[in-house]
């Protein structure tokens, strides 16, 4: 069989499997609780796998391994940031948010405040974070499918068609399967991802007699970069780069606790005990996976050409893992290489589909539940109406994500996700933390913290080197989003978290102390009891 055909068949088989799982799960869904929260019917183990599936995105599998392959030690800092971030989310907000909410993050925020302004702000933030995160997944999908099908990545029309196809599949998963279908896709994807990654890790280590030191030495030698195994290759060049690294680290560590698509996973289990169990399973799964990325990244540096103008470098590092799979399977043109490339690319594609489905479901649920029902219909919409609006919203968000992903197709997806983390940490985290731990916190504080963090974060990104002003790399490729003739960059950092996260907390504090809204002490006590004990969490009040 022709290698290209073999690759395409294996790839399409995984897509067919996930579609089958989605359609099968949709038959058992009825009502809003099933569509939004999977009927709260998943066990701790199942939800742990699904959380791992949601968290281990294309940014982790493709972006981090690519960042390590290109930047060595500094690339691995993404793995550390993502893993530590997960622990912060668990300790700070996860269980308490699950106990005090119903379907969305806004349920918890609006419990003791005025519904309309708070829900509007929370839904706006949820959709914005989701779109940033969606961009990363769509870009990863574009890189993968063009590699698999032999499409020239310079062919803008073909790459755009691929990204549009991923968006269409994403809309199908959400509109057909809801949370049940999405969760089962995430479980299947987590198992496939761990198995596929483990296989490549073993094969890479076998090439170096399972000697990690030898692998690192080969990576440093083959990379051709001085100081490849030491800090500073990417973030230690000057003071601005060091501050940029600090900003990135803060955004990664605090961002997870504000990511809506991760937080809503805790609504799918029946009890607080199951929520804690799912956390333990997720930590184990995620911790092992990030160790895998270390071997994948340095393996790519040791066995592939990662210099300027190479396929790995031209993809922003996004193709390091698939090309590594091809190399350890026998190289380009070999049957073993074609099979492993297809398997790993299919697993990565399943990863992308699972994560985009979760993101789209979360943001479209927020549009329907928080904007349409609570704000427009003032709580009078039926479940059927809400679900119908969710499906329309999913289609709209899919189109927006497709249109934004096309110009961003050459950026490293780990970097794009880091921006999503910065937005989540700036806009969502201050409001969540204040709402759970500050009795005086009120409606103005909530809206100011969300909008203040959101606007400051996005504004700083617009005027940063990400959008303009970075110039060209040695191969002549533009390193910013806008053409080189446009330079509006006055903010020196690529990640705005160091400035925008404190601003989010500051605006929340300022809005609260300048408001004359009476303190809702009784409501805070109710929320505190619910958050700590889970009492009445299935009946979260919607005013």
Short mmCIF file of C-alpha atoms in Angstrom, two decimals:
data_model
loop_
_atom_site.label_atom_id
_atom_site.label_comp_id
_atom_site.label_asym_id
_atom_site.label_seq_id
_atom_site.Cartn_x
_atom_site.Cartn_y
_atom_site.Cartn_z
CA UNK A 1 0.00 0.00 0.00
CA UNK A 2 1.24 3.49 -0.84
CA UNK A 3 2.63 5.15 2.32
CA UNK A 4 0.51 8.25 1.83
CA UNK A 5 -2.63 6.10 1.54
CA UNK A 6 -1.67 4.04 4.61
CA UNK A 7 -1.13 7.22 6.59
CA UNK A 8 -4.46 8.67 5.50
CA UNK A 9 -6.36 5.44 6.31
CA UNK A 10 -4.95 5.20 9.85
CA UNK A 11 -5.58 8.88 10.39
CA UNK A 12 -9.19 8.74 9.21
CA UNK A 13 -9.78 5.63 11.35
CA UNK A 14 -9.15 7.63 14.53
CA UNK A 15 -11.49 10.39 13.34
CA UNK A 16 -14.16 7.74 12.60
CA UNK A 17 -13.67 6.19 16.07
CA UNK A 18 -14.17 9.51 17.85
CA UNK A 19 -17.25 10.31 15.75
CA UNK A 20 -18.70 6.89 16.58
CA UNK A 21 -18.11 7.47 20.31
CA UNK A 22 -19.76 10.91 20.10
CA UNK A 23 -22.87 9.65 18.28
CA UNK A 24 -23.20 6.65 20.61
CA UNK A 25 -22.97 8.85 23.71
CA UNK A 26 -25.51 11.33 22.32
CA UNK A 27 -28.22 8.62 22.36
CA UNK A 28 -28.10 8.60 26.16
CA UNK A 29 -28.34 12.37 26.56
CA UNK A 30 -31.56 14.10 27.53
CA UNK A 31 -31.99 17.47 29.19
CA UNK A 32 -29.60 20.23 30.21
CA UNK A 33 -27.83 18.27 32.99
CA UNK A 34 -26.85 15.58 30.47
CA UNK A 35 -25.87 18.03 27.74
CA UNK A 36 -23.89 20.42 29.97
CA UNK A 37 -22.56 18.17 32.74
CA UNK A 38 -22.83 14.62 31.37
CA UNK A 39 -25.63 13.91 33.83
CA UNK A 40 -22.99 14.03 36.63
CA UNK A 41 -22.62 10.32 35.91
CA UNK A 42 -18.85 9.85 35.46
CA UNK A 43 -16.72 8.07 38.06
CA UNK A 44 -13.60 9.61 39.59
CA UNK A 45 -11.35 7.45 37.37
CA UNK A 46 -13.28 8.28 34.20
CA UNK A 47 -13.29 11.99 34.98
CA UNK A 48 -9.59 11.85 35.85
CA UNK A 49 -8.89 10.45 32.39
CA UNK A 50 -11.14 13.11 30.84
CA UNK A 51 -9.42 15.92 32.78
CA UNK A 52 -6.07 14.58 31.59
CA UNK A 53 -7.47 14.41 28.07
CA UNK A 54 -8.68 18.00 28.29
CA UNK A 55 -5.48 19.35 29.85
CA UNK A 56 -2.95 17.48 27.68
CA UNK A 57 -3.72 19.55 24.62
CA UNK A 58 -1.94 19.85 21.30
CA UNK A 59 0.14 22.55 23.00
CA UNK A 60 1.52 19.91 25.35
CA UNK A 61 2.06 17.13 22.83
CA UNK A 62 3.17 19.18 19.83
CA UNK A 63 4.08 22.63 21.17
CA UNK A 64 6.15 21.72 24.24
CA UNK A 65 8.12 18.94 22.54
CA UNK A 66 8.77 21.39 19.70
CA UNK A 67 9.85 24.14 22.11
CA UNK A 68 12.30 21.71 23.77
CA UNK A 69 13.63 20.59 20.37
CA UNK A 70 14.30 24.21 19.36
CA UNK A 71 15.22 25.87 22.68
CA UNK A 72 16.47 23.00 24.88
CA UNK A 73 16.28 23.70 28.61
CA UNK A 74 14.16 26.82 28.19
CA UNK A 75 11.57 24.87 26.18
CA UNK A 76 11.06 22.42 29.06
CA UNK A 77 10.01 25.33 31.28
CA UNK A 78 6.58 25.13 29.62
CA UNK A 79 6.15 21.59 31.00
CA UNK A 80 7.09 22.69 34.50
CA UNK A 81 4.73 25.66 34.32
CA UNK A 82 1.77 23.59 33.10
CA UNK A 83 2.29 20.90 35.78
CA UNK A 84 2.71 23.32 38.70
CA UNK A 85 -0.31 25.25 37.41
CA UNK A 86 -2.45 22.15 37.78
CA UNK A 87 -1.51 21.83 41.47
CA UNK A 88 -2.40 25.49 42.08
CA UNK A 89 -5.80 24.99 40.44
CA UNK A 90 -6.53 21.96 42.61
CA UNK A 91 -5.48 23.51 45.88
CA UNK A 92 -7.06 26.90 45.27
CA UNK A 93 -10.32 26.61 43.38
CA UNK A 94 -11.26 23.30 41.75
CA UNK A 95 -13.32 21.51 44.41
CA UNK A 96 -14.80 24.67 45.91
CA UNK A 97 -15.90 25.87 42.49
CA UNK A 98 -17.46 22.51 41.69
CA UNK A 99 -19.40 22.45 44.97
CA UNK A 100 -20.80 25.94 44.56
CA UNK A 101 -21.63 25.95 40.84
CA UNK A 102 -23.99 24.20 38.48
CA UNK A 103 -22.98 24.31 34.81
CA UNK A 104 -20.62 27.30 34.32
CA UNK A 105 -18.07 29.45 36.15
CA UNK A 106 -20.61 32.29 36.20
CA UNK A 107 -23.03 30.25 38.36
CA UNK A 108 -20.57 30.52 41.22
CA UNK A 109 -19.70 34.18 40.63
CA UNK A 110 -23.32 35.30 40.31
CA UNK A 111 -24.59 33.40 43.36
CA UNK A 112 -24.37 36.40 45.70
CA UNK A 113 -24.37 39.23 43.17
CA UNK A 114 -26.51 40.91 40.52
CA UNK A 115 -27.01 38.32 37.81
CA UNK A 116 -26.95 40.24 34.54
CA UNK A 117 -23.70 42.24 34.76
CA UNK A 118 -21.71 39.40 36.36
CA UNK A 119 -22.94 36.70 33.99
CA UNK A 120 -22.33 38.94 30.96
CA UNK A 121 -18.76 39.63 32.11
CA UNK A 122 -18.04 35.98 32.92
CA UNK A 123 -19.44 34.77 29.60
CA UNK A 124 -17.39 37.39 27.69
CA UNK A 125 -14.23 36.25 29.44
CA UNK A 126 -15.03 32.55 28.93
CA UNK A 127 -15.54 33.02 25.20
CA UNK A 128 -12.35 35.11 24.84
CA UNK A 129 -10.16 32.58 26.68
CA UNK A 130 -11.70 29.74 24.68
CA UNK A 131 -11.01 31.46 21.36
CA UNK A 132 -7.33 32.01 22.25
CA UNK A 133 -7.04 28.34 23.23
CA UNK A 134 -8.95 27.22 20.15
CA UNK A 135 -6.49 29.10 17.96
CA UNK A 136 -3.66 26.92 19.25
CA UNK A 137 -5.53 23.68 18.55
CA UNK A 138 -6.56 24.74 15.05
CA UNK A 139 -3.00 25.79 14.18
CA UNK A 140 -1.76 22.40 15.40
CA UNK A 141 -4.37 20.62 13.31
CA UNK A 142 -3.35 22.57 10.22
CA UNK A 143 0.33 21.59 10.68
CA UNK A 144 -0.53 17.92 11.24
CA UNK A 145 -2.90 17.36 8.36
CA UNK A 146 -0.71 19.18 5.85
CA UNK A 147 2.18 16.90 6.88
CA UNK A 148 0.03 13.75 6.69
CA UNK A 149 -1.58 14.47 3.36
CA UNK A 150 1.55 15.90 1.77
CA UNK A 151 0.04 19.38 1.34
CA UNK A 152 2.49 22.23 0.78
CA UNK A 153 2.28 24.36 3.92
CA UNK A 154 2.91 27.45 1.80
CA UNK A 155 -0.37 26.71 0.00
CA UNK A 156 -2.55 29.07 2.01
CA UNK A 157 -5.79 27.90 0.40
CA UNK A 158 -5.15 24.22 1.19
CA UNK A 159 -4.06 24.91 4.78
CA UNK A 160 -7.10 27.15 5.28
CA UNK A 161 -9.35 24.34 4.00
CA UNK A 162 -7.77 21.94 6.51
CA UNK A 163 -8.36 24.37 9.39
CA UNK A 164 -11.98 24.85 8.23
CA UNK A 165 -12.45 21.07 8.20
CA UNK A 166 -11.22 20.79 11.79
CA UNK A 167 -13.63 23.54 12.79
CA UNK A 168 -16.53 21.70 11.14
CA UNK A 169 -15.67 18.45 12.98
CA UNK A 170 -15.46 20.36 16.26
CA UNK A 171 -18.95 21.79 15.75
CA UNK A 172 -20.30 18.28 15.04
CA UNK A 173 -18.84 16.88 18.29
CA UNK A 174 -20.40 19.60 20.42
CA UNK A 175 -23.79 19.89 18.76
CA UNK A 176 -24.31 16.12 18.58
CA UNK A 177 -22.60 14.76 21.69
CA UNK A 178 -22.79 17.48 24.33
CA UNK A 179 -20.75 16.88 27.50
CA UNK A 180 -21.26 13.10 27.46
CA UNK A 181 -19.92 12.71 23.94
CA UNK A 182 -17.11 15.19 24.59
CA UNK A 183 -16.08 13.43 27.81
CA UNK A 184 -15.91 10.00 26.16
CA UNK A 185 -13.85 11.45 23.30
CA UNK A 186 -11.47 12.93 25.91
CA UNK A 187 -11.19 9.56 27.70
CA UNK A 188 -10.43 7.71 24.44
CA UNK A 189 -7.94 10.40 23.47
CA UNK A 190 -6.16 10.29 26.87
CA UNK A 191 -5.63 6.53 26.54
CA UNK A 192 -4.42 6.85 22.93
CA UNK A 193 -2.13 9.77 23.76
CA UNK A 194 -0.47 8.06 26.73
CA UNK A 195 -0.01 4.80 24.78
CA UNK A 196 1.33 6.55 21.66
CA UNK A 197 3.68 8.79 23.64
CA UNK A 198 4.97 5.85 25.71
CA UNK A 199 5.71 3.88 22.52
CA UNK A 200 7.77 6.70 20.97
CA UNK A 201 9.56 7.41 24.28
CA UNK A 202 10.63 3.76 24.58
CA UNK A 203 11.80 3.67 20.96
CA UNK A 204 13.79 6.90 21.38
CA UNK A 205 15.43 5.70 24.60
CA UNK A 206 16.22 2.34 22.97
CA UNK A 207 18.31 4.19 20.37
CA UNK A 208 20.49 5.49 23.22
CA UNK A 209 20.54 2.23 25.24
CA UNK A 210 18.09 3.78 27.73
CA UNK A 211 20.84 6.18 28.81
CA UNK A 212 19.26 9.61 29.37
CA UNK A 213 22.66 11.28 29.67
CA UNK A 214 23.65 9.98 26.24
CA UNK A 215 20.35 11.25 24.78
CA UNK A 216 20.91 14.74 26.21
CA UNK A 217 24.49 14.80 24.95
CA UNK A 218 23.38 13.82 21.44
CA UNK A 219 20.63 16.47 21.54
CA UNK A 220 23.07 19.21 22.55
CA UNK A 221 25.59 18.12 19.90
CA UNK A 222 23.07 17.75 17.05
CA UNK A 223 21.27 21.01 17.81
CA UNK A 224 24.39 23.01 16.99
CA UNK A 225 23.40 25.57 19.62
CA UNK A 226 25.75 26.61 22.40
CA UNK A 227 24.24 26.25 25.87
CA UNK A 228 21.38 24.03 24.62
CA UNK A 229 21.13 22.23 27.99
CA UNK A 230 21.52 25.40 30.05
CA UNK A 231 19.10 28.20 30.95
CA UNK A 232 19.14 31.26 28.74
CA UNK A 233 18.92 30.08 25.13
CA UNK A 234 15.45 31.62 24.75
CA UNK A 235 14.81 33.66 27.90
CA UNK A 236 18.22 34.70 29.24
CA UNK A 237 19.61 36.91 26.51
CA UNK A 238 18.96 40.24 28.26
CA UNK A 239 16.89 41.72 31.08
CA UNK A 240 13.74 42.02 28.92
CA UNK A 241 13.88 38.32 28.05
CA UNK A 242 14.39 37.37 31.71
CA UNK A 243 11.38 39.46 32.73
CA UNK A 244 9.40 37.91 29.84
CA UNK A 245 10.19 34.46 31.20
CA UNK A 246 8.99 35.50 34.67
CA UNK A 247 5.79 36.83 33.09
CA UNK A 248 5.28 33.56 31.19
CA UNK A 249 5.84 31.51 34.37
CA UNK A 250 3.30 33.52 36.37
CA UNK A 251 0.71 33.21 33.57
CA UNK A 252 1.20 29.44 33.28
CA UNK A 253 1.12 28.77 37.03
CA UNK A 254 -1.98 30.90 37.71
CA UNK A 255 -3.78 30.47 34.39
CA UNK A 256 -5.13 26.94 34.84
CA UNK A 257 -7.15 28.01 37.88
CA UNK A 258 -9.05 30.36 35.57
CA UNK A 259 -9.51 28.12 32.51
CA UNK A 260 -13.27 27.55 32.17
CA UNK A 261 -13.03 24.31 30.14
CA UNK A 262 -10.91 22.69 32.89
CA UNK A 263 -13.05 23.95 35.78
CA UNK A 264 -16.35 22.69 34.32
CA UNK A 265 -14.98 19.13 34.26
CA UNK A 266 -15.64 19.00 38.00
CA UNK A 267 -19.39 19.39 37.39
CA UNK A 268 -19.52 15.97 35.67
CA UNK A 269 -19.03 13.86 38.84
CA UNK A 270 -21.78 13.12 41.38
CA UNK A 271 -19.93 13.89 44.63
CA UNK A 272 -17.01 15.84 46.11
CA UNK A 273 -15.28 12.55 46.85
CA UNK A 274 -15.38 11.65 43.14
CA UNK A 275 -14.02 15.10 42.33
CA UNK A 276 -11.02 14.45 44.61
CA UNK A 277 -10.49 10.99 43.09
CA UNK A 278 -10.55 12.41 39.59
CA UNK A 279 -7.92 14.93 40.68
CA UNK A 280 -5.56 12.19 41.91
CA UNK A 281 -5.88 10.24 38.66
CA UNK A 282 -5.38 13.40 36.62
CA UNK A 283 -2.23 14.43 38.53
CA UNK A 284 -0.63 11.01 37.95
CA UNK A 285 -1.52 11.00 34.27
CA UNK A 286 -0.40 14.57 33.62
CA UNK A 287 2.83 14.21 35.62
CA UNK A 288 3.93 11.13 33.65
CA UNK A 289 2.97 12.76 30.37
CA UNK A 290 5.13 15.84 30.98
CA UNK A 291 8.09 13.56 31.65
CA UNK A 292 7.37 12.02 28.25
CA UNK A 293 7.58 15.47 26.61
CA UNK A 294 11.14 15.79 27.93
CA UNK A 295 12.23 12.66 26.04
CA UNK A 296 10.19 13.59 22.94
CA UNK A 297 11.68 17.07 22.75
CA UNK A 298 15.30 16.12 23.35
CA UNK A 299 14.82 13.04 21.15
CA UNK A 300 13.73 15.31 18.29
CA UNK A 301 16.76 17.54 18.90
CA UNK A 302 19.06 14.47 18.83
CA UNK A 303 17.59 12.68 15.81
CA UNK A 304 16.17 15.43 13.56
CA UNK A 305 17.49 18.52 11.85
CA UNK A 306 16.15 21.43 13.92
CA UNK A 307 18.29 24.18 12.41
CA UNK A 308 17.05 27.28 10.60
CA UNK A 309 15.06 26.34 7.50
CA UNK A 310 14.37 22.76 8.68
CA UNK A 311 10.86 21.33 8.64
CA UNK A 312 10.76 21.39 12.46
CA UNK A 313 11.86 25.03 12.64
CA UNK A 314 9.52 26.13 9.84
CA UNK A 315 6.54 24.64 11.71
CA UNK A 316 7.44 26.60 14.86
CA UNK A 317 8.37 23.24 16.43
CA UNK A 318 4.84 21.89 16.03
CA UNK A 319 5.93 18.93 13.87
CA UNK A 320 8.79 17.73 16.11
CA UNK A 321 6.85 14.81 17.65
CA UNK A 322 5.30 13.43 14.42
CA UNK A 323 8.64 13.69 12.55
CA UNK A 324 10.41 12.03 15.49
CA UNK A 325 7.91 9.14 15.28
CA UNK A 326 8.69 8.79 11.58
CA UNK A 327 12.44 8.83 12.30
CA UNK A 328 12.40 6.12 15.00
CA UNK A 329 10.08 3.99 12.85
CA UNK A 330 12.65 3.76 10.07
CA UNK A 331 12.76 7.21 8.52
CA UNK A 332 11.00 8.94 5.65
CA UNK A 333 9.87 6.53 2.93
CA UNK A 334 9.89 3.42 5.15
CA UNK A 335 6.73 1.47 6.01
CA UNK A 336 7.53 1.59 9.74
CA UNK A 337 8.09 5.33 9.55
CA UNK A 338 4.82 5.86 7.67
CA UNK A 339 2.86 3.77 10.19
CA UNK A 340 4.31 5.52 13.25
CA UNK A 341 3.90 8.94 11.66
CA UNK A 342 0.25 8.13 10.94
CA UNK A 343 -0.40 6.72 14.42
CA UNK A 344 1.18 9.64 16.27
CA UNK A 345 -0.39 12.23 13.99
CA UNK A 346 -3.79 10.56 14.39
CA UNK A 347 -3.35 10.57 18.18
CA UNK A 348 -2.35 14.25 18.05
CA UNK A 349 -5.38 14.98 15.89
CA UNK A 350 -7.64 13.14 18.36
CA UNK A 351 -6.02 15.31 21.04
CA UNK A 352 -6.94 18.43 19.12
CA UNK A 353 -10.51 17.30 18.45
CA UNK A 354 -11.10 16.41 22.11
CA UNK A 355 -9.77 19.72 23.40
CA UNK A 356 -11.57 21.90 20.84
CA UNK A 357 -14.80 20.06 21.60
CA UNK A 358 -14.38 20.77 25.33
CA UNK A 359 -13.51 24.41 24.70
CA UNK A 360 -16.38 24.99 22.30
CA UNK A 361 -18.88 23.28 24.60
CA UNK A 362 -17.74 25.40 27.55
CA UNK A 363 -17.96 28.71 25.73
CA UNK A 364 -21.21 27.95 23.89
CA UNK A 365 -22.75 26.74 27.18
CA UNK A 366 -21.78 30.03 28.77
CA UNK A 367 -23.40 31.96 25.90
CA UNK A 368 -26.65 29.98 26.22
CA UNK A 369 -26.82 29.53 30.01
CA UNK A 370 -25.39 32.87 31.15
CA UNK A 371 -26.24 35.32 28.34
CA UNK A 372 -29.36 33.91 26.68
CA UNK A 373 -31.16 32.40 29.67
CA UNK A 374 -30.02 34.55 32.62
CA UNK A 375 -29.61 37.92 30.89
CA UNK A 376 -31.86 37.98 27.81
CA UNK A 377 -34.66 35.65 28.99
CA UNK A 378 -34.20 36.50 32.71
CA UNK A 379 -34.13 32.83 33.71
CA UNK A 380 -37.34 31.92 31.84
CA UNK A 381 -35.83 29.91 28.95
CA UNK A 382 -36.65 26.20 28.78
CA UNK A 383 -33.91 23.55 28.72
CA UNK A 384 -34.71 22.82 25.07
CA UNK A 385 -34.26 26.50 24.17
CA UNK A 386 -30.93 26.68 26.03
CA UNK A 387 -29.56 23.58 24.29
CA UNK A 388 -30.67 24.90 20.90
CA UNK A 389 -28.89 28.23 21.52
CA UNK A 390 -25.79 26.31 22.68
CA UNK A 391 -25.67 24.52 19.33
CA UNK A 392 -26.00 27.77 17.35
CA UNK A 393 -23.31 29.38 19.55
CA UNK A 394 -20.98 26.42 18.94
CA UNK A 395 -21.31 26.93 15.19
CA UNK A 396 -20.62 30.67 15.51
CA UNK A 397 -17.57 30.15 17.71
CA UNK A 398 -16.27 27.54 15.30
CA UNK A 399 -16.41 30.02 12.43
CA UNK A 400 -14.63 32.73 14.49
CA UNK A 401 -11.88 30.28 15.51
CA UNK A 402 -11.36 29.22 11.88
CA UNK A 403 -11.05 32.83 10.67
CA UNK A 404 -8.54 33.74 13.40
CA UNK A 405 -6.47 30.54 13.11
CA UNK A 406 -5.60 31.03 9.43
CA UNK A 407 -3.32 34.10 9.90
CA UNK A 408 -1.78 32.55 13.08
CA UNK A 409 -0.91 29.22 11.43
CA UNK A 410 2.90 29.60 11.72
CA UNK A 411 3.07 30.41 15.44
CA UNK A 412 4.18 27.85 18.06
CA UNK A 413 1.04 26.52 19.69
CA UNK A 414 2.54 26.23 23.17
CA UNK A 415 3.11 29.96 22.94
CA UNK A 416 -0.49 30.60 21.81
CA UNK A 417 -1.81 28.59 24.77
CA UNK A 418 0.41 30.61 27.10
CA UNK A 419 -1.48 33.70 25.92
CA UNK A 420 -4.79 31.96 26.73
CA UNK A 421 -3.43 31.22 30.21
CA UNK A 422 -2.51 34.89 30.66
CA UNK A 423 -6.06 35.97 29.74
CA UNK A 424 -7.58 33.37 32.10
CA UNK A 425 -5.30 34.36 34.98
CA UNK A 426 -5.93 38.08 34.42
CA UNK A 427 -9.71 38.04 33.92
CA UNK A 428 -11.15 34.95 35.66
CA UNK A 429 -8.85 34.07 38.54
CA UNK A 430 -9.11 37.37 40.49
CA UNK A 431 -12.93 37.25 40.43
CA UNK A 432 -13.05 33.55 41.45
CA UNK A 433 -10.58 33.98 44.33
CA UNK A 434 -12.18 37.18 45.64
CA UNK A 435 -15.67 35.66 45.42
CA UNK A 436 -14.70 32.60 47.46
CA UNK A 437 -12.51 34.27 50.09
CA UNK A 438 -13.53 37.95 50.43
CA UNK A 439 -16.83 38.60 52.17
CA UNK A 440 -17.05 42.23 51.01
CA UNK A 441 -16.57 41.42 47.30
CA UNK A 442 -19.52 42.67 45.23
CA UNK A 443 -20.95 43.09 41.73
CA UNK A 444 -18.84 46.09 40.73
CA UNK A 445 -15.70 44.35 41.98
CA UNK A 446 -16.51 41.23 39.95
CA UNK A 447 -17.20 43.10 36.71
CA UNK A 448 -14.22 45.42 37.11
CA UNK A 449 -11.83 42.55 37.82
CA UNK A 450 -13.04 40.54 34.81
CA UNK A 451 -13.19 43.40 32.30
CA UNK A 452 -10.09 45.12 33.74
CA UNK A 453 -7.96 41.99 33.53
CA UNK A 454 -9.37 41.02 30.14
CA UNK A 455 -8.95 44.42 28.47
CA UNK A 456 -5.49 45.08 29.93
CA UNK A 457 -4.25 41.61 28.90
CA UNK A 458 -5.54 41.76 25.31
CA UNK A 459 -4.41 45.39 24.88
CA UNK A 460 -0.87 44.52 25.97
CA UNK A 461 -0.81 41.57 23.56
CA UNK A 462 -1.94 43.81 20.67
CA UNK A 463 0.93 46.24 21.37
CA UNK A 464 3.51 43.51 22.00
CA UNK A 465 6.13 41.91 19.69
CA UNK A 466 3.71 39.01 19.15
CA UNK A 467 1.58 41.16 16.84
CA UNK A 468 4.24 43.39 15.26
CA UNK A 469 7.84 44.51 15.34
CA UNK A 470 9.84 41.27 15.73
CA UNK A 471 11.12 41.34 12.16
CA UNK A 472 12.30 38.33 10.13
CA UNK A 473 14.16 35.17 11.10
CA UNK A 474 17.32 34.06 9.20
CA UNK A 475 15.15 32.30 6.59
CA UNK A 476 13.10 35.43 5.91
CA UNK A 477 9.95 34.31 7.76
CA UNK A 478 7.99 37.04 9.56
CA UNK A 479 8.08 36.41 13.34
CA UNK A 480 5.04 38.59 14.12
CA UNK A 481 1.41 38.40 12.99
CA UNK A 482 1.29 41.72 11.11
CA UNK A 483 3.45 42.52 8.04
CA UNK A 484 6.95 43.84 8.81
CA UNK A 485 5.94 47.26 7.45
CA UNK A 486 3.64 47.72 10.47
CA UNK A 487 5.18 48.21 13.92
CA UNK A 488 2.87 49.22 16.77
CA UNK A 489 4.78 47.37 19.51
CA UNK A 490 5.56 49.53 22.54
CA UNK A 491 5.06 46.87 25.23
CA UNK A 492 8.33 44.85 25.36
CA UNK A 493 7.03 41.53 26.78
CA UNK A 494 5.57 38.71 24.66
CA UNK A 495 3.48 37.46 27.59
CA UNK A 496 1.56 40.20 29.47
CA UNK A 497 0.81 38.20 32.66
CA UNK A 498 3.30 40.04 34.88
CA UNK A 499 1.35 43.29 34.38
CA UNK A 500 -2.21 42.17 33.53
CA UNK A 501 -2.71 39.65 36.39
CA UNK A 502 -1.96 42.18 39.17
CA UNK A 503 -4.18 44.65 37.30
CA UNK A 504 -7.06 42.14 37.39
CA UNK A 505 -6.72 41.83 41.18
CA UNK A 506 -6.32 45.61 41.54
CA UNK A 507 -9.45 46.43 39.54
CA UNK A 508 -11.42 43.87 41.58
CA UNK A 509 -10.30 45.50 44.81
CA UNK A 510 -10.90 49.04 43.50
CA UNK A 511 -14.36 48.24 42.16
CA UNK A 512 -15.37 46.66 45.46
CA UNK A 513 -14.23 49.45 47.78
CA UNK A 514 -15.75 52.20 45.60
CA UNK A 515 -19.16 50.50 45.40
CA UNK A 516 -22.03 51.39 47.74
CA UNK A 517 -23.67 48.00 47.23
CA UNK A 518 -24.61 46.54 50.67
CA UNK A 519 -22.53 43.58 51.83
CA UNK A 520 -24.33 40.28 51.15
CA UNK A 521 -22.93 38.58 54.26
CA UNK A 522 -25.68 35.96 54.45
CA UNK A 523 -25.19 34.94 50.82
CA UNK A 524 -21.42 34.75 51.35
CA UNK A 525 -21.94 32.40 54.31
CA UNK A 526 -24.24 30.18 52.21
CA UNK A 527 -21.69 30.12 49.39
CA UNK A 528 -18.87 29.32 51.82
CA UNK A 529 -20.77 26.39 53.35
CA UNK A 530 -21.66 25.03 49.92
CA UNK A 531 -18.10 25.45 48.60
CA UNK A 532 -16.55 23.67 51.60
CA UNK A 533 -19.10 20.87 52.02
CA UNK A 534 -20.83 20.45 48.64
CA UNK A 535 -24.22 20.69 50.35
CA UNK A 536 -26.87 21.57 47.77
CA UNK A 537 -24.41 21.76 44.87
CA UNK A 538 -26.80 19.92 42.55
CA UNK A 539 -29.38 22.63 43.15
CA UNK A 540 -27.26 25.71 42.52
CA UNK A 541 -29.56 28.71 42.55
CA UNK A 542 -30.15 30.71 39.38
CA UNK A 543 -32.02 33.89 40.25
#
